[in-house]
């Protein structure tokens, strides 16, 4: 099929959120929300801890808070769309400030709930969550109570929150400021150098010309070396603050809080990584095949994201992209295809290319209207088509969750990427079946897919290995710059093994990877490996069982905010994710993809 030269894309419609930004409807909406929250706070403060006498009052507060949060999220989702689509508009940062203040007011009511549930007698709490109006959100209520078990006294928690601003969060801000300003001197072919902002570092390292990639890597790391002491101080302080708080909150292990947030048990995490390490040869094999295609045996850590040098046909038009996604969904998973058409008809997708749009892509939704919106910028690559499928996969998840109460729609990060990765596979299945998609494009797409796999199973595993080793040692005191480098190099060696060239390590990855410096979240890594492997298992089942598998898949997505991940998977799939065998199967499925990759590669070269 011939492709149009210029991609023409779509602008979304947002009127179902509010007819006009800060028009009369929106102003009245915000006023009512803020009044309701004020009233709710007064009610909550006056209500004694949960006991049979206070149960009616607490039920009213819970239901009103659930409703208020749904309205706040609606407002916030609307603003996220506007902020992304018009990054230059000055009114939006001010509006975001107002949302943050409203969220803080809501958070204070949530603290009252923790206080009320924490000391409630077990039988009384159980009876409370069994009430007709509360049973559908019993899991969420149980988590509020659990949070109470690991909090200090209210006055100490307030002190900790106040000190956090100048402590852990200040270290995070310092890192953001320094790393954001960082630049490096890229050597050019003519012997001169060019100053580049660090934001261009990653794409330069993945440059198809490997000499440029290496020069960028080395120059960038000299810049990181220049701020190594500050990075080490920040990392030591961030982890140190956390460990101190964990001790005072009586957390037995530094992984307990990340695991609680992820909705999984320690046993599940350990089983997953045991299976990954046991089968690490498979993801390494992909990098070996790729290195061989480029005439080499090994790679360096910095080039793990470099693309395969294949020539692909020119830019795709937006209508062609839509047709590819639509036909793949319709042929492989009709219900999701129908939802995709609904989104297209409703103008729920923004893909236009124009200035002042934020980079990247996301899906957001309103639990109030039951609608989703997808944001992206379509530049005509096959990667953009994958992004379209990925984000509409998130939208499908959101659509299925409409059947649940708002507080039963909040899934953990471990289940956040299930539907999106599944949708990418549905697209890929559809495309492989088509004769009018050229083999070069199929190869480029599979290469991108498997590169993503290598990030999730090797790069992320490296980060988990490093972060765990770091936290273990940090309990006894601060680590030096050279110790950070040693731990990072050891983690890379252990994970990448013989595919990593001698001297191919990146000893400054602990400094350059901003995820280690996010002050609100530790171990921002394992949920990615988890989500990817779970999605792969679901795809494998779908391949085996066909359409009859889909009701179970949808049951899993629908229940994703209603229970622990172990229970959700057990109920939908009858599988035990605390066992290593479950994860082993997910990784071994890679053999099929590697076979396909080899075949496409040999046909192409
Ligand atoms: Zn996603």
XYZ file of C-alpha atoms and ligand atoms in Angstrom:
606
model
C 0.000 0.000 0.000
C 1.457 3.423 -0.904
C 2.017 5.800 1.982
C 1.202 9.498 2.019
C 4.237 11.713 2.324
C 3.138 13.912 5.192
C 1.539 12.285 8.194
C -1.705 14.011 9.098
C -2.671 13.454 12.681
C -5.477 14.256 15.036
C -6.229 16.765 17.780
C -8.378 15.432 20.629
C -11.579 16.862 22.110
C -11.707 17.523 25.852
C -15.184 19.105 26.175
C -16.616 16.158 28.071
C -14.269 17.030 30.962
C -15.378 20.680 31.052
C -16.898 22.784 28.247
C -14.279 25.549 28.768
C -11.121 25.780 30.913
C -12.098 27.715 34.045
C -15.509 28.523 32.576
C -18.550 28.745 34.899
C -19.055 24.934 35.047
C -15.458 24.273 36.033
C -15.334 27.073 38.590
C -18.513 25.787 40.261
C -17.130 22.220 40.179
C -13.933 23.249 41.975
C -15.766 25.368 44.524
C -18.075 22.526 45.450
C -15.146 20.090 45.726
C -13.207 22.408 48.037
C -16.239 23.081 50.221
C -16.992 19.375 50.453
C -13.409 18.616 51.496
C -13.530 21.294 54.187
C -16.741 19.862 55.610
C -15.365 16.318 55.401
C -12.223 17.243 57.327
C -14.314 18.816 60.085
C -16.510 15.695 60.276
C -13.526 13.307 60.295
C -11.714 15.217 63.045
C -14.784 15.106 65.254
C -15.395 11.395 64.784
C -13.793 9.055 67.351
C -11.763 5.957 66.339
C -13.763 3.257 64.587
C -15.979 1.229 66.928
C -19.550 -0.085 66.476
C -20.994 3.288 67.581
C -18.910 5.309 65.102
C -19.339 2.912 62.161
C -22.273 4.763 60.523
C -20.403 8.054 60.637
C -17.228 6.546 59.206
C -19.172 4.889 56.397
C -20.525 8.294 55.371
C -17.030 9.818 55.489
C -15.504 6.981 53.460
C -18.151 7.242 50.736
C -17.885 11.020 50.575
C -14.074 10.854 50.394
C -14.185 8.270 47.599
C -16.508 10.590 45.686
C -14.357 13.667 46.324
C -11.238 11.862 45.170
C -12.985 10.838 41.950
C -13.831 14.477 41.272
C -10.306 15.631 42.100
C -8.830 12.989 39.773
C -11.198 14.139 37.023
C -9.945 17.717 37.367
C -6.314 16.547 37.518
C -6.682 14.281 34.461
C -8.159 17.204 32.512
C -5.232 19.423 33.457
C -2.698 16.692 32.549
C -4.141 16.716 29.032
C -3.936 20.495 28.764
C -0.414 20.711 30.226
C 0.922 18.114 27.801
C -0.745 19.597 24.748
C 0.165 23.258 25.485
C 3.442 23.318 27.431
C 3.767 27.112 26.909
C 0.457 28.083 28.554
C 1.148 29.983 31.801
C -2.226 29.387 33.424
C -1.670 25.637 33.717
C 1.229 25.588 36.237
C -0.884 27.819 38.503
C -3.812 25.451 38.138
C -1.495 22.526 38.987
C -0.551 24.325 42.189
C -4.222 24.547 43.111
C -4.693 20.835 42.450
C -1.662 20.025 44.635
C -3.110 22.087 47.493
C -6.482 20.361 47.109
C -4.763 16.988 47.111
C -2.947 17.919 50.315
C -6.342 18.705 51.895
C -7.601 15.306 50.801
C -4.474 13.657 52.175
C -5.165 15.156 55.616
C -8.583 13.450 55.635
C -6.878 10.219 54.605
C -4.608 10.553 57.671
C -7.751 10.774 59.822
C -8.946 7.505 58.268
C -5.623 5.850 59.103
C -5.967 7.118 62.667
C -9.543 5.819 62.972
C -8.860 2.380 61.460
C -5.472 1.752 63.074
C -6.751 1.122 66.589
C -10.093 -0.454 65.658
C -10.581 -3.918 67.072
C -10.091 -6.602 64.368
C -13.648 -7.960 64.489
C -15.120 -4.485 64.347
C -13.009 -3.516 61.332
C -13.909 -6.750 59.566
C -17.632 -6.113 60.106
C -17.169 -2.548 58.888
C -15.636 -3.633 55.557
C -18.446 -6.174 55.103
C -21.094 -3.462 55.007
C -22.965 -3.488 51.707
C -21.639 -0.132 50.509
C -18.064 -0.885 51.599
C -17.545 -4.512 50.571
C -16.559 -3.604 46.949
C -13.725 -1.415 48.334
C -12.775 -3.685 51.263
C -9.268 -4.260 49.893
C -8.571 -0.532 49.678
C -9.863 0.005 53.225
C -7.663 -2.838 54.471
C -4.644 -1.134 52.947
C -5.464 2.122 54.724
C -5.518 0.170 57.991
C -2.233 -1.604 57.128
C -0.540 1.732 56.531
C -1.463 2.596 60.095
C 0.542 -0.319 61.445
C 3.748 1.241 60.128
C 3.335 4.834 61.178
C 4.825 6.663 64.127
C 2.717 8.804 66.424
C 0.848 11.622 64.587
C 3.178 14.292 66.017
C 6.299 12.406 64.909
C 4.803 11.808 61.451
C 4.131 15.538 61.144
C 7.691 16.337 62.179
C 9.038 13.802 59.673
C 6.895 15.289 56.890
C 8.116 18.796 57.720
C 11.779 17.729 57.903
C 11.452 15.803 54.633
C 11.125 19.099 52.774
C 14.643 20.144 53.771
C 16.006 16.610 54.031
C 15.319 13.766 51.611
C 13.360 15.956 49.184
C 16.040 18.654 49.200
C 18.670 16.095 48.214
C 16.407 14.974 45.363
C 15.967 18.585 44.236
C 19.711 19.237 44.423
C 20.361 16.235 42.198
C 17.654 17.322 39.728
C 19.078 20.830 39.513
C 22.701 19.741 39.048
C 21.962 16.928 36.627
C 19.553 19.118 34.644
C 22.265 21.755 34.122
C 24.974 19.257 33.264
C 26.573 19.414 29.818
C 29.440 17.558 28.162
C 32.007 18.263 25.456
C 31.429 15.954 22.520
C 34.596 15.518 20.396
C 33.903 16.003 16.666
C 35.585 14.385 13.653
C 37.506 17.593 12.869
C 39.206 17.598 16.282
C 36.955 20.327 17.734
C 34.412 19.768 20.471
C 30.767 20.723 20.783
C 29.024 21.382 24.120
C 25.885 19.260 24.436
C 23.236 19.256 27.155
C 23.024 16.001 29.114
C 19.442 15.573 27.837
C 20.933 14.584 24.462
C 23.361 12.101 25.972
C 21.192 8.999 25.789
C 20.189 9.401 22.136
C 23.806 10.172 21.164
C 25.011 6.976 22.872
C 22.483 5.041 20.769
C 23.744 6.742 17.576
C 23.980 4.285 14.646
C 27.634 5.352 14.240
C 29.246 3.492 17.135
C 32.265 5.830 17.202
C 29.954 8.745 17.989
C 28.161 6.576 20.563
C 31.423 5.790 22.371
C 32.693 9.377 22.236
C 29.389 10.582 23.726
C 29.515 7.937 26.455
C 33.042 8.851 27.531
C 32.470 12.612 27.380
C 29.203 12.305 29.324
C 30.826 10.221 32.036
C 33.569 12.831 32.459
C 30.757 15.285 33.257
C 29.230 12.887 35.801
C 32.654 12.388 37.324
C 32.785 16.162 37.880
C 29.771 15.945 40.227
C 30.441 12.478 41.657
C 30.846 13.662 45.264
C 27.515 15.478 45.228
C 25.787 12.462 43.677
C 27.284 10.140 46.297
C 26.275 12.497 49.123
C 22.724 12.726 47.775
C 22.367 8.977 47.349
C 23.766 8.285 50.837
C 21.431 10.869 52.381
C 18.307 9.720 50.537
C 18.841 6.075 51.507
C 19.967 7.049 55.019
C 16.796 9.088 55.652
C 14.664 6.216 54.466
C 16.422 3.638 56.619
C 16.006 5.867 59.687
C 12.284 6.277 59.031
C 11.844 2.552 58.411
C 13.466 1.856 61.783
C 11.171 4.259 63.613
C 8.128 2.940 61.766
C 9.145 -0.604 62.756
C 9.641 -1.813 59.187
C 11.659 -5.031 59.423
C 13.319 -4.727 55.979
C 14.035 -1.955 53.473
C 12.084 -3.846 50.799
C 8.885 -4.003 52.863
C 7.568 -0.597 51.844
C 8.328 -0.928 48.097
C 6.710 -4.381 48.192
C 3.622 -3.006 49.928
C 3.302 -0.317 47.243
C 3.734 -2.941 44.534
C 1.035 -5.139 46.102
C 3.240 -8.242 46.185
C 5.037 -10.406 48.771
C 8.780 -10.837 49.199
C 8.466 -14.478 48.179
C 7.040 -13.452 44.794
C 9.858 -10.987 44.153
C 12.493 -13.557 45.079
C 10.880 -16.260 42.916
C 10.790 -13.907 39.936
C 14.439 -12.859 40.176
C 15.589 -16.422 40.879
C 13.922 -17.424 37.590
C 15.432 -14.444 35.752
C 18.959 -15.237 36.993
C 18.529 -18.935 36.244
C 17.566 -18.147 32.622
C 19.713 -15.064 32.105
C 21.339 -16.726 29.072
C 18.157 -16.115 27.036
C 18.065 -12.303 27.184
C 21.864 -12.281 26.767
C 21.401 -14.414 23.653
C 19.433 -11.593 22.007
C 22.332 -9.172 22.496
C 24.730 -11.775 21.115
C 22.662 -12.246 17.941
C 22.461 -8.500 17.524
C 26.190 -8.003 18.105
C 26.914 -10.739 15.539
C 24.690 -8.965 12.991
C 26.948 -5.942 13.456
C 30.054 -8.095 13.023
C 31.004 -8.266 16.716
C 30.879 -10.704 19.591
C 30.108 -8.476 22.554
C 28.663 -5.075 23.418
C 29.455 -2.332 25.908
C 26.878 -1.331 28.542
C 26.320 2.105 26.972
C 25.261 0.657 23.614
C 22.602 -1.679 24.973
C 19.902 0.468 23.352
C 21.587 0.996 19.973
C 19.262 0.019 17.127
C 19.954 -2.691 14.582
C 21.201 -1.068 11.377
C 18.302 -1.941 9.049
C 16.873 0.266 6.356
C 13.111 0.742 6.680
C 10.602 2.312 4.302
C 9.789 6.035 4.638
C 7.349 7.642 7.096
C 3.915 6.134 7.562
C 0.831 8.299 7.336
C -1.481 8.635 10.331
C -4.311 6.961 8.437
C -2.045 4.020 7.654
C -1.026 3.790 11.321
C -4.651 3.793 12.429
C -5.483 1.166 9.853
C -2.602 -1.081 11.043
C -3.709 -0.891 14.689
C -7.379 -1.180 13.821
C -6.989 -4.240 11.600
C -4.637 -5.996 14.050
C -6.960 -5.418 17.012
C -10.067 -6.323 14.996
C -8.485 -9.526 13.708
C -6.777 -10.701 16.891
C -8.862 -9.203 19.738
C -12.202 -7.829 18.410
C -13.507 -6.348 21.691
C -10.398 -4.226 22.086
C -10.699 -3.316 18.404
C -14.248 -2.061 18.989
C -13.006 0.093 21.860
C -10.233 1.504 19.683
C -12.870 2.559 17.114
C -14.928 4.175 19.860
C -11.854 6.186 20.871
C -11.208 7.246 17.280
C -14.824 8.279 16.699
C -14.952 10.213 19.966
C -11.738 12.146 19.307
C -10.058 10.649 22.398
C -6.603 10.467 20.802
C -4.186 13.365 20.345
C -1.371 12.637 17.877
C -0.820 15.941 16.084
C 2.715 17.248 15.413
C 3.049 20.875 16.520
C 5.243 23.066 18.696
C 4.811 23.321 22.469
C 3.739 19.743 22.978
C 5.481 17.776 25.694
C 7.534 14.802 24.507
C 6.425 11.260 25.263
C 3.076 9.533 25.417
C 0.543 8.647 28.099
C -3.000 7.528 28.708
C -5.212 9.213 31.281
C -8.835 8.654 32.240
C -11.705 10.069 34.218
C -13.599 7.783 36.575
C -16.365 10.366 36.491
C -17.109 10.264 32.760
C -15.686 6.770 32.163
C -13.675 8.114 29.216
C -9.963 7.815 28.445
C -7.581 10.049 26.509
C -4.345 9.114 24.743
C -1.592 11.677 24.243
C 1.232 11.172 21.748
C 3.025 12.845 18.840
C 2.922 10.908 15.602
C 6.095 11.243 13.537
C 5.387 8.415 11.140
C 7.639 5.672 12.529
C 6.656 2.104 13.263
C 7.646 2.841 16.867
C 4.851 5.430 16.929
C 2.390 2.778 15.750
C 3.519 0.590 18.659
C 3.051 3.557 21.005
C -0.499 4.019 19.716
C -1.260 0.349 20.422
C 0.468 0.531 23.842
C -1.464 3.582 25.039
C -4.808 2.345 23.737
C -4.050 -0.873 25.656
C -3.969 1.233 28.841
C -7.272 2.765 27.737
C -8.807 -0.705 27.349
C -7.745 -1.513 30.922
C -9.412 1.722 32.070
C -12.542 0.848 30.128
C -12.824 -2.567 31.813
C -12.299 -1.020 35.258
C -15.417 1.105 34.804
C -17.352 -1.871 36.176
C -15.679 -1.308 39.558
C -16.038 1.280 42.285
C -13.492 4.149 42.092
C -11.414 2.858 45.006
C -11.332 -0.594 43.416
C -9.860 0.877 40.219
C -6.449 1.821 41.625
C -4.059 -0.890 40.511
C -0.404 -1.145 41.682
C 2.559 -0.428 39.407
C 3.131 -4.186 39.018
C -0.163 -4.458 37.088
C 0.018 -1.069 35.374
C 1.716 -2.262 32.182
C -0.135 -5.547 31.704
C -2.763 -4.320 29.246
C -0.384 -2.029 27.346
C 2.248 -4.711 26.704
C -0.495 -7.190 25.832
C -1.852 -4.688 23.267
C 1.624 -4.303 21.732
C 1.686 -8.060 21.205
C -1.788 -8.011 19.662
C -0.498 -5.404 17.198
C 2.632 -7.436 16.461
C 0.603 -10.632 15.867
C -1.611 -8.750 13.448
C 1.325 -7.233 11.577
C 3.273 -10.487 11.193
C 0.268 -11.948 9.418
C 0.184 -9.157 6.844
C 1.915 -9.454 3.484
C 1.786 -5.694 2.850
C 4.076 -4.837 5.789
C 7.631 -5.249 4.531
C 10.056 -7.644 6.190
C 12.477 -4.840 7.083
C 9.746 -3.182 9.109
C 8.803 -6.436 10.795
C 12.461 -6.943 11.721
C 12.858 -3.365 12.994
C 9.746 -3.791 15.113
C 10.834 -7.118 16.587
C 14.258 -5.616 17.261
C 12.644 -2.762 19.157
C 10.451 -5.184 21.070
C 13.384 -7.424 22.038
C 15.533 -4.408 22.922
C 12.780 -3.494 25.366
C 12.955 -7.036 26.721
C 16.720 -6.712 27.224
C 16.168 -3.490 29.181
C 13.548 -5.125 31.404
C 15.445 -8.360 32.069
C 19.068 -7.159 32.072
C 19.236 -3.394 32.640
C 16.504 -3.373 35.301
C 17.957 -6.484 36.962
C 21.292 -4.654 37.147
C 19.576 -1.743 38.913
C 17.790 -4.030 41.387
C 21.027 -5.908 42.142
C 22.885 -2.651 42.700
C 20.162 -1.012 44.789
C 19.794 -4.068 47.034
C 23.549 -4.320 47.593
C 23.702 -0.573 48.285
C 20.888 -0.640 50.872
C 22.455 -3.656 52.585
C 25.751 -1.783 53.021
C 24.153 1.590 53.753
C 22.683 0.150 56.964
C 26.216 0.119 58.377
C 27.201 3.603 57.121
C 27.846 5.807 54.103
C 29.438 4.473 50.905
C 32.324 6.155 49.093
C 32.354 7.077 45.405
C 34.683 4.179 44.633
C 32.447 1.755 46.506
C 29.443 2.920 44.440
C 31.466 2.329 41.292
C 32.550 -1.140 42.459
C 28.987 -2.190 43.292
C 27.707 -0.918 39.939
C 30.412 -2.643 37.904
C 29.834 -5.892 39.814
C 26.071 -5.709 39.161
C 26.644 -5.177 35.430
C 29.157 -8.043 35.234
C 26.840 -10.402 37.071
C 23.815 -9.585 34.888
C 25.325 -9.178 31.427
C 28.029 -11.839 31.849
C 29.910 -12.857 28.727
C 27.992 -10.548 26.378
C 29.567 -7.535 28.079
C 32.902 -6.625 26.502
C 36.027 -6.303 28.652
C 36.070 -2.667 29.838
C 32.478 -2.368 28.634
C 31.014 -1.469 32.040
C 29.564 1.900 32.968
C 30.893 2.618 36.496
C 28.883 5.886 36.749
C 25.452 4.434 36.064
C 24.558 4.976 39.762
C 25.157 8.717 39.212
C 23.529 9.134 35.792
C 20.367 7.094 36.399
C 17.914 9.596 37.867
C 15.556 6.893 39.173
C 17.868 6.255 42.129
C 17.306 9.878 43.209
C 13.494 9.987 43.209
C 12.874 11.033 46.802
C 9.284 9.730 46.945
C 9.991 6.183 45.822
C 12.685 3.545 46.291
C 13.210 0.461 44.138
C 11.557 2.119 41.151
C 12.624 -0.877 39.107
C 11.336 -4.385 39.879
C 7.664 -3.582 39.042
C 8.796 -3.145 35.412
C 10.348 -6.609 35.152
C 7.296 -7.983 36.922
C 4.785 -6.309 34.594
C 6.677 -7.383 31.508
C 6.969 -11.056 32.480
C 3.349 -11.263 33.605
C 2.183 -9.756 30.303
C 4.340 -12.278 28.414
C 2.709 -15.156 30.263
C -0.714 -13.819 29.338
C 0.308 -13.464 25.698
C 1.632 -17.054 25.693
C -1.669 -18.315 27.120
C -3.598 -16.355 24.535
C -1.486 -17.903 21.752
C -2.189 -21.385 23.105
C -5.857 -21.068 23.988
C -7.088 -18.447 21.524
C -10.259 -16.403 22.044
C -11.505 -18.571 24.932
C -8.665 -17.159 27.052
C -9.855 -13.562 26.778
C -12.605 -13.627 29.457
C -9.958 -14.670 32.017
C -7.604 -11.957 30.818
C -10.372 -9.391 31.198
C -11.256 -10.736 34.656
C -7.640 -10.159 35.700
C -7.640 -6.571 34.456
C -11.006 -5.831 36.047
C -9.868 -7.180 39.434
C -6.463 -5.443 39.307
C -7.372 -2.903 42.021
C -9.361 -5.218 44.251
C -6.798 -7.539 45.803
C -3.126 -8.456 46.200
C -1.455 -9.309 42.914
C -0.961 -12.901 44.100
C -4.723 -13.276 44.640
C -5.724 -11.484 41.429
C -3.534 -13.814 39.331
C -4.592 -16.930 41.256
C -8.274 -16.142 40.773
C -8.052 -15.267 37.085
C -5.427 -17.777 35.905
C -5.285 -20.367 38.656
C -1.529 -19.751 38.885
C 0.785 -19.314 41.872
C 3.184 -16.418 41.255
C 5.115 -17.126 44.447
C 6.569 -20.151 42.638
C 9.658 -19.933 40.491
C 8.078 -22.231 37.858
C 5.553 -19.560 36.899
C 8.287 -17.058 36.021
C 10.503 -19.662 34.404
C 7.766 -20.358 31.873
C 7.402 -16.650 31.113
C 11.116 -16.240 30.328
C 11.498 -19.446 28.379
C 8.788 -18.244 26.001
C 11.500 -15.946 24.645
C 12.911 -18.844 22.629
C 10.040 -18.379 20.133
C 10.817 -14.657 19.637
C 14.550 -15.271 19.326
C 13.862 -17.885 16.615
C 11.687 -15.415 14.727
C 14.377 -12.730 15.107
C 17.107 -15.008 13.712
C 14.903 -15.956 10.766
C 14.002 -12.369 9.849
C 17.630 -11.344 10.297
C 19.051 -14.033 8.014
C 16.421 -13.244 5.365
C 17.353 -9.579 5.575
C 21.140 -9.723 5.460
Zn 2.632 2.177 29.535
